[in-house]
Short mmCIF file of C-alpha atoms in Angstrom, two decimals:
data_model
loop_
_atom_site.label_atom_id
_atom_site.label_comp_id
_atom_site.label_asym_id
_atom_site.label_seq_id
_atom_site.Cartn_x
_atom_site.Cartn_y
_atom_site.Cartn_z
CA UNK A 1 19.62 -2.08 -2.30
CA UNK A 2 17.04 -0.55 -0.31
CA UNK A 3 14.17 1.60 -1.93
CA UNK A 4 12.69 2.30 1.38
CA UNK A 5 14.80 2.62 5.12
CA UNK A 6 12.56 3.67 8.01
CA UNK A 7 14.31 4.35 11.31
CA UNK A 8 13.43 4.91 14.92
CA UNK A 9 9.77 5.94 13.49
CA UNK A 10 7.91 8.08 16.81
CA UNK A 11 4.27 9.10 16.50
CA UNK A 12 1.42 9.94 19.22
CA UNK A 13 -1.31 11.52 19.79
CA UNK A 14 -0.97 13.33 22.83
CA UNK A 15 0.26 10.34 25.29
CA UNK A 16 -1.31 7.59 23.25
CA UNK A 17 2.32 6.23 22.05
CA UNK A 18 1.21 4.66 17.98
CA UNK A 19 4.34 4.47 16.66
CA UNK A 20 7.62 3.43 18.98
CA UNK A 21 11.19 3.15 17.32
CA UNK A 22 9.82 1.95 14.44
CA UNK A 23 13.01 0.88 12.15
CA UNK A 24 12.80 -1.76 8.59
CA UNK A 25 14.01 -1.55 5.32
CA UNK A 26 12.33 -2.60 1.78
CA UNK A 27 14.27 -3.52 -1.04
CA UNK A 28 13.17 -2.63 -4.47
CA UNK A 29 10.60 -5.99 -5.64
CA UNK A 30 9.97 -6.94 -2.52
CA UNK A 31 6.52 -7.79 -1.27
CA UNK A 32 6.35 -6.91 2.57
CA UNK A 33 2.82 -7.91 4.33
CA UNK A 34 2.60 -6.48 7.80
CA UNK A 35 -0.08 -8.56 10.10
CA UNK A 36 -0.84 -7.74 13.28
CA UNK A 37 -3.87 -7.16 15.53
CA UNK A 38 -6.08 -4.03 14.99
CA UNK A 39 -4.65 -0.62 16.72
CA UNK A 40 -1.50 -1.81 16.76
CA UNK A 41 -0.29 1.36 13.95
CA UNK A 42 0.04 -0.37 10.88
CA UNK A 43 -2.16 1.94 8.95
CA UNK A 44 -0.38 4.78 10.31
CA UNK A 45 3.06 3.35 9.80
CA UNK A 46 1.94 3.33 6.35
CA UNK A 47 0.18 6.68 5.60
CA UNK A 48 3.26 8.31 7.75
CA UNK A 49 5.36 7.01 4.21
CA UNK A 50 3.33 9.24 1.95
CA UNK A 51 2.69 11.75 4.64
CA UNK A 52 -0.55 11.21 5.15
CA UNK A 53 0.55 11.16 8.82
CA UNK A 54 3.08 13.32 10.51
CA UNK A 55 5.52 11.65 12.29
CA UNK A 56 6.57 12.99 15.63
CA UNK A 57 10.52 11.57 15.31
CA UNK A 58 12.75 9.26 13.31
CA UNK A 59 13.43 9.16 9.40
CA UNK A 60 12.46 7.97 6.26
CA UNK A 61 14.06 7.30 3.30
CA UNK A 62 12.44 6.51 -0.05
CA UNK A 63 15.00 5.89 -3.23
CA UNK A 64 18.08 8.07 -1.46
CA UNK A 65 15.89 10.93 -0.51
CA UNK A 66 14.84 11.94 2.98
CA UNK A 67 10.92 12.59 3.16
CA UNK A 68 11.59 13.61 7.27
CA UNK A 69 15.29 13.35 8.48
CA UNK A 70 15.48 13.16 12.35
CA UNK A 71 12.62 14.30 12.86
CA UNK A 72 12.71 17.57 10.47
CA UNK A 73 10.54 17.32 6.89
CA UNK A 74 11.85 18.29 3.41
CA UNK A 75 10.48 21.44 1.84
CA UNK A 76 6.74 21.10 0.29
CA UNK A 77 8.37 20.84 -3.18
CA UNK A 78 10.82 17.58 -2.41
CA UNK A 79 7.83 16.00 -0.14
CA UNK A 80 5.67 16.28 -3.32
CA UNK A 81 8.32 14.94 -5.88
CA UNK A 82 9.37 12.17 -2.86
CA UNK A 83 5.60 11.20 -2.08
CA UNK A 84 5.02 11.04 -5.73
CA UNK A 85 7.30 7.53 -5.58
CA UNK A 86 4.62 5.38 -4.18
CA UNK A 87 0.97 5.16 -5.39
CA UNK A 88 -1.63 4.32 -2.18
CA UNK A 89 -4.57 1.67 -2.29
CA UNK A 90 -7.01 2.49 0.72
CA UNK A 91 -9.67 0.11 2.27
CA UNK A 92 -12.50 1.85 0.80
CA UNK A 93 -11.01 2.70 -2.19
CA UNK A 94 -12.04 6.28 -2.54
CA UNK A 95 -12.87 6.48 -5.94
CA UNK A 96 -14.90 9.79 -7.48
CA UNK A 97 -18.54 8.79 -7.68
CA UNK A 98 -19.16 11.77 -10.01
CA UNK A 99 -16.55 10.46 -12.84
CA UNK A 100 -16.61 7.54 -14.89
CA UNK A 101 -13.98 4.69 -14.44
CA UNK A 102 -11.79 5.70 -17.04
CA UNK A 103 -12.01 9.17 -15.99
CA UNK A 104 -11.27 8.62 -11.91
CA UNK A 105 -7.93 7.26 -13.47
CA UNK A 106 -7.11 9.47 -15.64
CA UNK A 107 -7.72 12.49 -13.54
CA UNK A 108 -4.45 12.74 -11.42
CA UNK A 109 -2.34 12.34 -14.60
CA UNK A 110 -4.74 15.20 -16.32
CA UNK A 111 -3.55 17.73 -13.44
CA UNK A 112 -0.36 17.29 -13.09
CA UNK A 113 0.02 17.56 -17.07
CA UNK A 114 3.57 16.00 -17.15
CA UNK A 115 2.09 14.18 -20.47
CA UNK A 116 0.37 14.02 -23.54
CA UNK A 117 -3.26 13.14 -23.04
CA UNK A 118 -2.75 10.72 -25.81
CA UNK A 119 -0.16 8.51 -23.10
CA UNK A 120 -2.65 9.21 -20.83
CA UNK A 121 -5.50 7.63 -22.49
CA UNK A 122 -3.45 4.66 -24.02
CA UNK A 123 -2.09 4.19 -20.15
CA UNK A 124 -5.83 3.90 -19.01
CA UNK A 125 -6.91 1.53 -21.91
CA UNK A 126 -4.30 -0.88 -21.13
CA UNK A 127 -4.49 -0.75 -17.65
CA UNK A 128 -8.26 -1.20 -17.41
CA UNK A 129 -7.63 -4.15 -20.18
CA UNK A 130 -4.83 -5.57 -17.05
CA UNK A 131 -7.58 -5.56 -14.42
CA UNK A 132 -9.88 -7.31 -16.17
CA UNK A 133 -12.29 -3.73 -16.87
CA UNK A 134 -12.41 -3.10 -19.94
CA UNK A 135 -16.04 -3.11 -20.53
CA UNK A 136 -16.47 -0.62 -17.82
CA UNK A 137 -14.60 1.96 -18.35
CA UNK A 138 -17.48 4.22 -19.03
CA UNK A 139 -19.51 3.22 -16.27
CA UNK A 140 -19.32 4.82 -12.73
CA UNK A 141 -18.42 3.85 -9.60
CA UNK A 142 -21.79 3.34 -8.15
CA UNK A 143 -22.05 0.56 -10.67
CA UNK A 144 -19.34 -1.65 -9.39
CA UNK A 145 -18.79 -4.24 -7.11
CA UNK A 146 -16.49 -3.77 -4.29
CA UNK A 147 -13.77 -5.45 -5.75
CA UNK A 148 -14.01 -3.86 -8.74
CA UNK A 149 -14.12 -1.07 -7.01
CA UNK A 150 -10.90 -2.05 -5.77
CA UNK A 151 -9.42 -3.11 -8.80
CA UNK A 152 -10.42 0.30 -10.33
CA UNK A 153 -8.32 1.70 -7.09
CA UNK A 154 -5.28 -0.52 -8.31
CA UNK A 155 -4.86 1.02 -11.55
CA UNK A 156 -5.49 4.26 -10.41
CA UNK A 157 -2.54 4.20 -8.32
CA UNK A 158 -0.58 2.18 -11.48
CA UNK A 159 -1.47 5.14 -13.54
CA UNK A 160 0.90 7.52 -11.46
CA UNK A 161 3.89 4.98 -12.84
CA UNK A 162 4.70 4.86 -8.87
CA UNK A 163 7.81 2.52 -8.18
CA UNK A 164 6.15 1.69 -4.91
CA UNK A 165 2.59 0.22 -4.25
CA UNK A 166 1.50 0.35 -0.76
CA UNK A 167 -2.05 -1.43 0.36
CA UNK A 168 -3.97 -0.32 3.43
CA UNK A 169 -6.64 -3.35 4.37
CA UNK A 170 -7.30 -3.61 0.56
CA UNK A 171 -9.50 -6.75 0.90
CA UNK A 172 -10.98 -5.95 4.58
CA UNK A 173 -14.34 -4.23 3.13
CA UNK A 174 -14.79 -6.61 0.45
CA UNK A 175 -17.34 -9.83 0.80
CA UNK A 176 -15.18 -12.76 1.30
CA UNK A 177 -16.34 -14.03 -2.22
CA UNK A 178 -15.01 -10.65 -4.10
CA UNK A 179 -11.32 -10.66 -2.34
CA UNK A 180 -10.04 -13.34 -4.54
CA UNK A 181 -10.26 -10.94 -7.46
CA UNK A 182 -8.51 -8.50 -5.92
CA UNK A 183 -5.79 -10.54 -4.60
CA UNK A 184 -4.74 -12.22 -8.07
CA UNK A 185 -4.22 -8.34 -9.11
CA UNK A 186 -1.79 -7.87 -6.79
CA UNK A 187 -0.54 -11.44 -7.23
CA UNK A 188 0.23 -10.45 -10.87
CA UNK A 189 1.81 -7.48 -9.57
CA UNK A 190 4.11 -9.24 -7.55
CA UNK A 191 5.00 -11.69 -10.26
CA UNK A 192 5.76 -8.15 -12.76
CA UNK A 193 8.49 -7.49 -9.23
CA UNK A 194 6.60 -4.13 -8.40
CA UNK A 195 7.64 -3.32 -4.79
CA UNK A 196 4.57 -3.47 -2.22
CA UNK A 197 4.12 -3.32 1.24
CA UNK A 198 0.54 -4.69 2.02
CA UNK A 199 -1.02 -4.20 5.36
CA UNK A 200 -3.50 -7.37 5.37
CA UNK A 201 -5.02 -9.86 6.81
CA UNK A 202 -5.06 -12.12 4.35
CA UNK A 203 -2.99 -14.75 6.26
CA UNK A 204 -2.89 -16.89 2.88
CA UNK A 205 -1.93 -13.99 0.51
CA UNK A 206 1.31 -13.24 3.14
CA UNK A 207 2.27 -16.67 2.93
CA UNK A 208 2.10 -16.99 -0.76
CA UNK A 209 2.97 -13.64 -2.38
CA UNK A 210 5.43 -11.90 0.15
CA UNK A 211 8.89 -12.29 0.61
CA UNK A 212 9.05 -10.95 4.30
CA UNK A 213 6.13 -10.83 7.05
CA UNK A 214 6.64 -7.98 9.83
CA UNK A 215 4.43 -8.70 12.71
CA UNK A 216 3.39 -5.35 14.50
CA UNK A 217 1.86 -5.28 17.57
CA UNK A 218 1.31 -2.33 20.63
CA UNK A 219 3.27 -0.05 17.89
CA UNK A 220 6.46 -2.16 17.59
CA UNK A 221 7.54 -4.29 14.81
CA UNK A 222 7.74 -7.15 16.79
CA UNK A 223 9.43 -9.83 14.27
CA UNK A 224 9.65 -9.43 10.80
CA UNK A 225 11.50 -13.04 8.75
CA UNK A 226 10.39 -14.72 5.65
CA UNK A 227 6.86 -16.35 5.37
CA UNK A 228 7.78 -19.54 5.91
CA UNK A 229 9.91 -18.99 9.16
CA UNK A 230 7.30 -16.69 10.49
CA UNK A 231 4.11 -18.95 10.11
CA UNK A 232 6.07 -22.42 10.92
CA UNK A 233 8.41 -21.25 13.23
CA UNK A 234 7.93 -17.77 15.08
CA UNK A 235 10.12 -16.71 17.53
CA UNK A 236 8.17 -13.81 19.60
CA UNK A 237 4.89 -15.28 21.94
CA UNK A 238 2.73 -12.39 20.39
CA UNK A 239 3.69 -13.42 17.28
CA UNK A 240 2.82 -16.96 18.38
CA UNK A 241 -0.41 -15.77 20.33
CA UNK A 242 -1.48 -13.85 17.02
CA UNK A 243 -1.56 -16.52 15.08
CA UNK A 244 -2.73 -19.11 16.53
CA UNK A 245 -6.05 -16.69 16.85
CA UNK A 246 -5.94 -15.63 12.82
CA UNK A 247 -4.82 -19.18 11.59
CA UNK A 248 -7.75 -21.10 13.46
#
């Protein structure tokens, strides 16, 4: 059953062409990495599912509701409650500098006051105790490494109970010696069946954690197959090209 169906996706900006026809579906525990070079509208493809991009045609579908149907957006109200579905994790993780850990993740939950701030609290504790935090949660940001940083970003999103994860670059501004921690997060994610698309390029993490690899390139999905057929046997000579540059 698909959680996610995204058809004949359009976007530009003026006559730069980001997104063309874009059209995939996500069922609900997948993993889905998209690869691909730079520019070639991953990030938008994936901000366009929260609306953090307006799409210009096409539809998307998240759990049976329509976000944008041909073309045409729900009212305010349903893109809130539709948006509120998936949880984001951005490249540079955007994180409060003026609250304290636990407070930067308790702070959306706060607002929207849809619980007690006892669930809040005990949510926070447990989640900081998942990422491996605990002992920070009274520090602020400025503090932290990067990928705790990150980390911190995870569970911030995990505290919005979304049923989707999506992950812009989430490694990409990390030293290469801090991504590991970030990765065996989401690894453990993966492994609890929480549905994620990941825009990476973590070659490794694709071919280990995800169950299907889309390969976007010049705003087209290009080929999209399971890890294995992808890496070891891809059909497309972009996809081919690609590779051969990010495996050397």
């Amino acid at each position: 059953m698909a959680i996610i169906e995204v058809s004949n996706l359009k976007k530009s900006y003026g006559t730069l062409e980001v997104l063309k026809q874009i059209t995939f579906d996500v069922n609900k525990n997948d993993v889905v990495a998209v690869i691909g070079p730079s520019g070639s509208g991953k990030s938008t493809m994936l901000r366009s599912l929260v609306h953090l991009e307006e799409i210009n045609g096409g539809s998307i579908c998240v759990d049976g509701d329509y976000l944008v149907k041909d073309g045409q957006y729900s009212s305010p109200q349903e893109l809130k409650r539709i948006s509120a579905k998936m949880g984001m994790v951005f490249q540079h993780f955007n994180l409060f500098p003026h609250l304290t850990v636990k407070e930067n993740l308790e702070m959306a939950p706060r607002l929207l006051k849809k619980e007690s701030i006892q669930d809040i609290q005990k949510r926070s504790v447990e989640l900081l105790e998942k990422i491996g935090l605990t002992n920070w949660a009274q520090s602020y940001p400025a503090r932290l490494s990067g990928g705790q940083k990150q980390r911190v970003a995870i569970a911030r999103a995990l505290m919005m109970n979304p049923d989707i994860l999506l992950f812009d670059e989430p490694t990409s501004a990390l030293d290469p010696e801090l991504t590991g921690e970030v990765l065996q997060v989401m690894k453990d994610l993966a492994k609890e069946h929480m549905t994620m698309i990941v825009v990476t390029h973590e070659m490794g993490f694709a071919k280990e954690v995800a169950n299907r690899v889309v390969f976007m390139d010049n705003g087209e999905i290009v080929e999209s197959a399971h890890p294995t057929e992808l890496f070891e046997n891809p059909k497309h000579e972009r996809t081919k090209a690609f590779l051969n540059r990010s495996l050397k």
